[in-house]
Amino acid sequence: MIDVAQVRADTQGIGHSTHLLACGSALMPKSVVDAIVSHTQLEAQIGGYEAHARQSDQMDRVYHSMAGHIGASAREIALMENATVAWCHAFYALPLKPGSRILTCEAEYAANYVAFLQRAKRDDLTIEVVPSDDRGELDLAALERAMGDDVGVVAITWVPTNGGLVNPAAEVGRIAKAHGVPYLLDACQAAGQMRIDVQELGCDFLSATGRKYLRGPRGTGFLYVKEAWLDTLEPAMIDHFGAAWVARDRYELRDDARRFETWENSYALRAGHGAAVDYADQIGIDHIHERVNLLAQHARHCLSEVAGVVLQDLGRSPCGIVSFSVEGIEAQSIAGQMAASGFAIGTSVVSSTRLDSERRNLPTLLRIAPHYYNTEDEVNAAVKHLASLIH
Ligand SMILES: Cc1ncc(COP(=O)(O)O)c(C=O)c1O
């Protein structure tokens, strides 16, 4: 059980607004803010390099925290400035032979899809979108049929930016593994919302951000690289941190996932990222998952009773992201009016998940995404206010 009063007391943002956008950038707990501020103060007092040297054990612990949170080893973690950079490091490093196919899903995120398009053009690859089943989840039978010797990578999004969807990521992992195909999983919106176990998922690479359900600061993310790849995977770009310059004509890659990192970083934000992971672990990811789902289901129920609201979620068990549209009123206008009245909710534009949006003929959607620090009363108040804007 989560001590809701305590987590609300730990969250400075409670009381400033009714924040219901954990899938955008969640409210940070105080321990995260304190970690960032105290490292920044140390930098101000003794200098940036000196602060890093003094805090190097704590900085190392962030890798262990992150690894522990997803069932990996610290060697398999690279800390990044966001999920996109993390994902791109894995994707652009993957050796893909000309003529090979990229298998992805209908709900794939824009950042990933434009990278598919670029590599397809540059390296003569084809992109094949595995269709969704009648509930909107990636169709596993269709994925199995699409497999073949010419598949270079399976790259899908676990929890898309809208649609409440949770793709069957572990089942996809089993299929990819059975065919010996590398599996790159975008877990950006899953991290901090549900349990991530890279062994169970069977993924080779996994990327996520810090600022969403993990409640870390903006400008943080991470990449998991399965140990088996660390012998061979050459990053698409390197510097002298990821690869030491050992002779005039030679460099040596680090033997861990940090070969994807570069020399300069925001150590204050990293400290905050580590504090966020520790805070989530202290509360317990299964408790978090349960409460996020409970509040999201409550939001769906309340919204379903408002005339003119159309729920747009997909999948057998929709997650914490509640997507909907309002007949005859633009999403941006509603989100703007909600913000003016102290309710932070979000929108999701067609170009974020173009394939799914076009298939379903969706407009820009609204998103309500409660976190465990929210209450049913806050959801009620937001839906009541939204209803007053419509009618
Ligand atoms: C599914 C998905 N993947 C990746 C990203 C990109 O994350 P970041 O902004 O941290 O790069 C997002 C951001 O909203 C997302 O929703």
Coordinates of C-alpha atoms and ligand atoms in Angstrom, one line a residue:
M1 CA 0.0 0.0 0.0
I2 CA 1.3 3.5 -0.8
D3 CA 1.1 6.1 1.9
V4 CA -0.5 8.7 -0.3
A5 CA -0.4 11.4 2.3
Q6 CA 3.3 10.9 2.7
V7 CA 4.1 10.9 -1.1
R8 CA 2.0 14.0 -1.5
A9 CA 3.9 15.6 1.4
D10 CA 7.2 14.6 -0.4
T11 CA 6.0 16.4 -3.6
Q12 CA 6.4 20.1 -3.7
G13 CA 4.2 20.5 -6.8
I14 CA 1.1 19.2 -5.0
G15 CA -1.1 22.2 -4.3
H16 CA 0.3 24.4 -7.0
S17 CA -1.8 22.8 -9.7
T18 CA -3.7 19.6 -10.3
H19 CA -1.0 17.8 -12.3
L20 CA -2.3 14.9 -14.3
L21 CA 0.4 14.5 -16.9
A22 CA 2.8 11.9 -15.6
C23 CA 3.3 10.7 -19.2
G24 CA 4.5 14.2 -20.1
S25 CA 6.8 15.1 -17.3
A26 CA 5.8 14.1 -13.8
L27 CA 6.2 16.0 -10.5
M28 CA 9.6 15.3 -9.0
P29 CA 9.7 14.2 -5.3
K30 CA 11.7 16.4 -2.9
S31 CA 14.5 13.9 -2.7
V32 CA 15.1 14.4 -6.4
V33 CA 15.1 18.1 -6.2
D34 CA 17.4 18.0 -3.2
A35 CA 19.9 15.7 -5.0
I36 CA 20.1 18.1 -8.0
V37 CA 20.3 21.2 -5.9
S38 CA 22.9 19.9 -3.5
H39 CA 25.2 18.7 -6.3
T40 CA 24.8 22.0 -8.1
Q41 CA 25.7 23.8 -4.8
L42 CA 28.7 21.6 -4.4
E43 CA 29.8 22.5 -8.0
A44 CA 29.3 26.2 -7.1
Q45 CA 31.3 25.9 -3.9
I46 CA 34.3 23.7 -5.0
G47 CA 34.0 23.5 -8.8
G48 CA 32.4 21.1 -11.2
Y49 CA 35.3 18.7 -11.6
E50 CA 36.0 18.7 -7.9
A51 CA 32.3 18.1 -7.1
H52 CA 32.3 15.1 -9.4
A53 CA 35.4 13.7 -7.9
R54 CA 34.0 14.0 -4.4
Q55 CA 30.7 12.4 -5.4
S56 CA 32.1 9.8 -7.7
D57 CA 30.8 6.9 -5.5
Q58 CA 27.3 8.3 -5.5
M59 CA 27.5 8.8 -9.2
D60 CA 28.5 5.1 -9.7
R61 CA 25.6 4.1 -7.5
V62 CA 23.2 5.6 -10.1
Y63 CA 24.2 2.8 -12.5
H64 CA 23.5 0.2 -9.9
S65 CA 20.2 1.7 -8.9
M66 CA 19.1 1.8 -12.6
A67 CA 20.3 -1.7 -13.2
G68 CA 18.6 -3.1 -10.1
H69 CA 15.4 -1.4 -11.2
I70 CA 15.2 -3.3 -14.5
G71 CA 16.9 -6.6 -13.6
A72 CA 20.2 -5.8 -15.4
S73 CA 23.8 -5.4 -14.3
A74 CA 25.4 -2.0 -13.9
R75 CA 27.7 -2.8 -16.8
E76 CA 24.7 -2.9 -19.1
I77 CA 23.5 0.6 -18.3
A78 CA 24.5 3.8 -20.1
L79 CA 23.1 7.1 -18.7
M80 CA 21.8 9.5 -21.3
E81 CA 20.2 12.9 -21.7
N82 CA 16.9 11.5 -22.9
A83 CA 15.2 8.4 -24.3
T84 CA 15.6 9.4 -27.9
V85 CA 19.4 9.6 -27.7
A86 CA 19.5 6.3 -25.8
W87 CA 17.3 4.6 -28.5
C88 CA 19.3 6.1 -31.3
H89 CA 22.6 5.0 -29.9
A90 CA 21.4 1.4 -30.0
F91 CA 19.6 1.6 -33.4
Y92 CA 22.4 3.4 -35.3
A93 CA 25.0 1.0 -33.9
L94 CA 23.1 -2.1 -35.1
P95 CA 24.7 -3.7 -38.1
L96 CA 21.9 -4.1 -40.6
K97 CA 22.7 -5.6 -44.0
P98 CA 21.4 -3.9 -47.2
G99 CA 18.1 -5.5 -48.1
S100 CA 17.2 -6.4 -44.5
R101 CA 13.9 -5.6 -42.9
I102 CA 13.0 -3.6 -39.8
L103 CA 9.9 -5.0 -38.1
T104 CA 8.0 -2.5 -36.0
C105 CA 4.5 -1.9 -34.7
E106 CA 1.6 0.4 -35.7
A107 CA 1.9 2.5 -32.5
E108 CA 5.6 3.3 -33.1
Y109 CA 6.8 6.6 -31.9
A110 CA 7.7 9.4 -34.3
A111 CA 11.3 9.8 -33.2
N112 CA 12.0 6.1 -33.8
Y113 CA 10.1 6.0 -37.1
V114 CA 12.0 8.9 -38.7
A115 CA 15.2 7.1 -37.8
F116 CA 13.9 4.0 -39.5
L117 CA 13.2 6.1 -42.6
Q118 CA 16.6 7.6 -42.5
R119 CA 18.4 4.3 -42.2
A120 CA 16.1 2.7 -44.7
K121 CA 17.1 5.3 -47.3
R122 CA 20.8 5.3 -46.3
D123 CA 21.3 1.5 -45.9
D124 CA 18.8 0.1 -48.3
L125 CA 16.5 -1.4 -45.7
T126 CA 12.7 -1.9 -45.7
I127 CA 10.4 -1.1 -42.9
E128 CA 7.6 -3.5 -42.3
V129 CA 4.8 -2.6 -39.9
V130 CA 3.4 -5.6 -38.1
P131 CA -0.4 -5.1 -38.0
S132 CA -2.3 -4.8 -34.7
D133 CA -4.9 -7.3 -33.6
D134 CA -8.6 -6.4 -33.1
R135 CA -7.8 -4.9 -29.7
G136 CA -5.1 -2.7 -31.1
E137 CA -2.1 -4.6 -29.7
L138 CA 0.7 -5.8 -31.9
D139 CA -0.5 -9.0 -33.5
L140 CA 1.8 -11.8 -32.3
A141 CA 0.7 -14.3 -35.0
A142 CA 1.4 -11.6 -37.7
L143 CA 4.9 -11.0 -36.1
E144 CA 5.6 -14.7 -36.2
R145 CA 4.6 -14.8 -39.9
A146 CA 6.7 -11.8 -40.7
M147 CA 9.9 -13.4 -39.3
G148 CA 12.6 -14.6 -41.7
D149 CA 16.3 -14.6 -42.3
D150 CA 16.2 -11.1 -43.7
V151 CA 14.9 -9.5 -40.5
G152 CA 17.6 -7.2 -39.1
V153 CA 15.8 -5.9 -36.0
V154 CA 12.5 -6.0 -34.2
A155 CA 12.0 -2.5 -32.8
I156 CA 8.7 -1.6 -31.1
T157 CA 7.2 0.7 -28.5
W158 CA 5.9 -0.9 -25.4
V159 CA 3.6 1.9 -24.2
P160 CA 2.9 4.4 -26.9
T161 CA 2.5 8.1 -26.4
N162 CA -1.3 7.8 -26.6
G163 CA -4.0 5.1 -26.7
G164 CA -3.4 3.7 -23.3
L165 CA -1.9 0.7 -25.1
V166 CA 0.5 -1.8 -23.5
N167 CA 2.0 -3.9 -26.3
P168 CA 2.9 -7.5 -25.5
A169 CA 6.6 -6.7 -25.1
A170 CA 7.7 -10.0 -23.4
E171 CA 5.9 -12.1 -26.0
V172 CA 7.6 -10.1 -28.8
G173 CA 10.9 -10.8 -27.0
R174 CA 10.2 -14.6 -27.1
I175 CA 9.5 -14.5 -30.8
A176 CA 12.6 -12.3 -31.6
K177 CA 14.8 -14.6 -29.5
A178 CA 13.4 -17.8 -31.2
H179 CA 14.5 -16.3 -34.6
G180 CA 17.8 -14.9 -33.4
V181 CA 16.8 -11.3 -34.2
P182 CA 17.9 -8.4 -32.1
Y183 CA 15.1 -6.7 -30.2
L184 CA 15.1 -3.0 -29.4
L185 CA 12.4 -2.0 -27.0
D186 CA 11.2 1.6 -26.4
A187 CA 10.1 1.6 -22.8
C188 CA 10.0 5.3 -22.4
Q189 CA 6.4 5.5 -21.1
A190 CA 6.6 2.2 -19.2
A191 CA 9.6 3.1 -17.0
G192 CA 8.3 4.0 -13.5
Q193 CA 4.8 3.0 -14.4
M194 CA 5.2 -0.8 -14.5
R195 CA 7.8 -3.5 -13.7
I196 CA 10.6 -3.7 -16.1
D197 CA 12.6 -7.0 -16.1
V198 CA 14.9 -7.1 -19.1
Q199 CA 15.4 -10.9 -18.6
E200 CA 11.7 -11.5 -18.8
L201 CA 11.3 -9.1 -21.7
G202 CA 14.1 -10.8 -23.6
C203 CA 15.2 -7.5 -25.1
D204 CA 18.7 -6.8 -26.4
F205 CA 18.3 -3.0 -25.9
L206 CA 15.9 -1.0 -23.9
S207 CA 15.6 2.8 -23.7
A208 CA 13.6 5.1 -21.4
T209 CA 13.5 8.6 -20.1
G210 CA 13.8 9.9 -16.5
R211 CA 11.2 12.7 -16.5
K212 CA 8.0 10.7 -17.0
Y213 CA 6.7 8.0 -14.6
L214 CA 10.1 7.7 -13.0
R215 CA 9.7 11.3 -11.7
G216 CA 13.3 12.2 -12.5
P217 CA 14.4 15.6 -13.8
R218 CA 14.1 16.6 -17.5
G219 CA 17.2 15.9 -19.5
T220 CA 17.8 12.4 -18.2
G221 CA 17.3 8.9 -19.7
F222 CA 19.1 5.6 -20.0
L223 CA 20.0 2.8 -22.3
Y224 CA 20.2 -0.9 -21.4
V225 CA 22.5 -3.0 -23.6
K226 CA 22.5 -6.7 -23.1
E227 CA 25.9 -8.0 -22.0
A228 CA 26.2 -10.3 -25.0
W229 CA 26.4 -7.2 -27.3
L230 CA 29.2 -5.5 -25.3
D231 CA 32.0 -7.5 -27.1
T232 CA 31.0 -6.5 -30.5
L233 CA 28.7 -3.5 -30.7
E234 CA 30.5 -0.4 -32.2
P235 CA 28.7 2.9 -31.4
A236 CA 27.8 5.0 -34.4
M237 CA 29.7 7.9 -32.8
I238 CA 32.3 7.8 -30.0
D239 CA 34.5 10.1 -28.0
H240 CA 37.5 9.6 -25.8
F241 CA 35.3 8.6 -22.9
G242 CA 33.5 5.7 -24.6
A243 CA 36.7 4.8 -26.4
A244 CA 40.2 5.6 -25.0
W245 CA 42.7 6.9 -27.6
V246 CA 45.4 4.4 -26.8
A247 CA 47.9 5.0 -29.7
R248 CA 48.1 7.5 -32.6
D249 CA 46.2 5.1 -34.8
R250 CA 44.0 3.2 -32.4
Y251 CA 41.2 3.5 -29.9
E252 CA 39.8 1.0 -27.5
L253 CA 36.1 0.8 -26.7
R254 CA 35.1 0.6 -23.1
D255 CA 34.0 -2.9 -22.2
D256 CA 30.7 -1.8 -20.8
A257 CA 27.6 0.0 -22.0
R258 CA 29.1 3.3 -21.2
R259 CA 30.9 3.2 -24.5
F260 CA 27.8 5.0 -25.7
E261 CA 28.3 7.9 -23.3
T262 CA 30.5 10.9 -23.8
W263 CA 32.8 12.8 -21.5
E264 CA 30.7 15.7 -20.5
N265 CA 27.4 15.3 -18.5
S266 CA 25.1 17.0 -16.1
Y267 CA 26.1 15.2 -12.9
A268 CA 23.5 17.2 -10.9
L269 CA 20.7 15.8 -13.1
R270 CA 22.2 12.3 -12.9
A271 CA 22.1 12.6 -9.1
G272 CA 18.5 13.5 -9.4
H273 CA 17.8 10.6 -11.8
G274 CA 19.4 8.2 -9.3
A275 CA 17.3 9.6 -6.5
A276 CA 14.2 9.2 -8.6
V277 CA 14.9 5.5 -9.2
D278 CA 15.6 5.0 -5.5
Y279 CA 12.4 6.7 -4.5
A280 CA 10.4 4.5 -6.9
D281 CA 12.0 1.4 -5.5
Q282 CA 11.3 2.5 -2.0
I283 CA 7.6 2.8 -2.8
G284 CA 7.6 -0.4 -4.9
I285 CA 7.0 -0.6 -8.6
D286 CA 4.1 -3.1 -8.2
H287 CA 2.3 -0.7 -5.8
I288 CA 2.9 2.1 -8.2
H289 CA 1.5 0.1 -11.1
E290 CA -1.5 -0.9 -9.2
R291 CA -2.4 2.7 -8.1
V292 CA -1.7 4.3 -11.5
N293 CA -4.0 1.8 -13.1
L294 CA -6.7 2.3 -10.4
L295 CA -6.6 6.1 -11.0
A296 CA -6.6 5.8 -14.7
Q297 CA -9.5 3.4 -14.7
H298 CA -11.3 5.9 -12.5
A299 CA -10.6 8.6 -15.0
R300 CA -11.9 6.5 -17.8
H301 CA -15.1 5.8 -15.9
C302 CA -15.6 9.5 -15.1
L303 CA -14.9 10.6 -18.7
S304 CA -17.2 7.9 -20.1
E305 CA -20.1 9.6 -18.3
V306 CA -19.5 13.0 -20.0
A307 CA -21.5 13.5 -23.1
G308 CA -19.3 14.4 -26.1
V309 CA -16.2 12.7 -24.7
V310 CA -14.9 9.8 -26.8
L311 CA -12.4 7.4 -25.1
Q312 CA -9.6 6.5 -27.6
D313 CA -7.7 3.8 -25.7
L314 CA -6.6 0.5 -27.1
G315 CA -5.5 -2.9 -25.7
R316 CA -6.7 -5.6 -23.3
S317 CA -5.5 -3.8 -20.2
P318 CA -5.0 -0.1 -20.9
C319 CA -2.3 1.6 -18.7
G320 CA -2.1 4.9 -16.9
I321 CA -2.4 7.1 -20.0
V322 CA -6.0 7.9 -20.7
S323 CA -6.6 9.2 -24.2
F324 CA -9.7 10.8 -25.4
S325 CA -11.2 13.4 -27.8
V326 CA -14.2 15.7 -27.4
E327 CA -16.6 15.9 -30.3
G328 CA -16.5 19.2 -32.1
I329 CA -13.8 20.9 -29.9
E330 CA -10.1 21.0 -30.6
A331 CA -7.9 19.3 -28.0
Q332 CA -5.5 22.2 -27.8
S333 CA -8.2 24.6 -26.9
I334 CA -9.5 22.3 -24.1
A335 CA -6.0 21.7 -22.7
G336 CA -5.3 25.4 -22.8
Q337 CA -8.5 26.2 -20.9
M338 CA -7.8 23.4 -18.4
A339 CA -4.3 24.8 -17.8
A340 CA -5.7 28.3 -17.2
S341 CA -7.9 26.8 -14.4
G342 CA -5.0 24.9 -12.8
F343 CA -5.4 21.5 -14.4
A344 CA -2.3 20.1 -16.2
I345 CA -3.4 17.6 -18.8
G346 CA -1.8 17.0 -22.2
T347 CA -2.4 16.5 -25.9
S348 CA -0.9 14.1 -28.4
V349 CA -0.7 15.1 -32.0
V350 CA -1.2 12.9 -35.1
S351 CA 2.4 13.0 -36.1
S352 CA 3.6 11.5 -32.8
T353 CA 2.1 8.1 -33.7
R354 CA 1.2 8.7 -37.4
L355 CA 0.4 5.1 -38.4
D356 CA -2.0 4.5 -35.5
S357 CA -3.6 8.0 -35.8
E358 CA -4.2 7.7 -39.5
R359 CA -5.5 4.1 -39.3
R360 CA -8.0 5.2 -36.7
N361 CA -8.6 8.6 -38.2
L362 CA -7.8 10.3 -34.9
P363 CA -7.6 14.0 -34.3
T364 CA -5.1 15.5 -31.8
L365 CA -6.0 13.7 -28.6
L366 CA -6.2 14.8 -25.0
R367 CA -4.4 12.8 -22.4
I368 CA -5.0 12.5 -18.7
A369 CA -2.2 10.5 -17.0
P370 CA -2.5 10.4 -13.2
H371 CA 0.5 9.2 -11.1
Y372 CA 0.3 7.5 -7.7
Y373 CA 0.5 10.8 -5.9
N374 CA -2.8 11.9 -7.4
T375 CA -6.1 11.3 -5.8
E376 CA -9.6 10.3 -7.1
D377 CA -10.8 13.7 -5.9
E378 CA -8.3 15.4 -8.2
V379 CA -9.4 13.2 -11.1
N380 CA -13.0 14.0 -10.3
A381 CA -12.3 17.7 -10.2
A382 CA -10.5 17.7 -13.5
V383 CA -13.3 15.7 -15.3
K384 CA -15.9 18.0 -13.7
H385 CA -14.1 21.1 -15.0
L386 CA -13.6 19.5 -18.4
A387 CA -17.3 18.8 -18.6
S388 CA -18.1 22.4 -17.7
L389 CA -16.0 23.5 -20.7
I390 CA -17.9 21.3 -23.1
H391 CA -21.4 22.0 -22.0
Ligands
LIG1 C1 6.9 6.2 -26.7 C2 8.0 7.3 -26.6 N1 9.2 7.0 -27.0 C3 10.2 7.9 -26.9 C4 9.9 9.2 -26.4 C5 11.1 10.2 -26.4 O1 11.5 10.5 -25.1 P1 12.5 11.7 -24.8 O2 11.7 12.9 -25.0 O3 13.0 11.5 -23.4 O4 13.6 11.6 -25.8 C6 8.6 9.5 -26.0 C7 8.4 10.9 -25.5 O5 7.3 11.3 -25.3 C8 7.6 8.6 -26.1 O6 6.4 8.8 -25.8

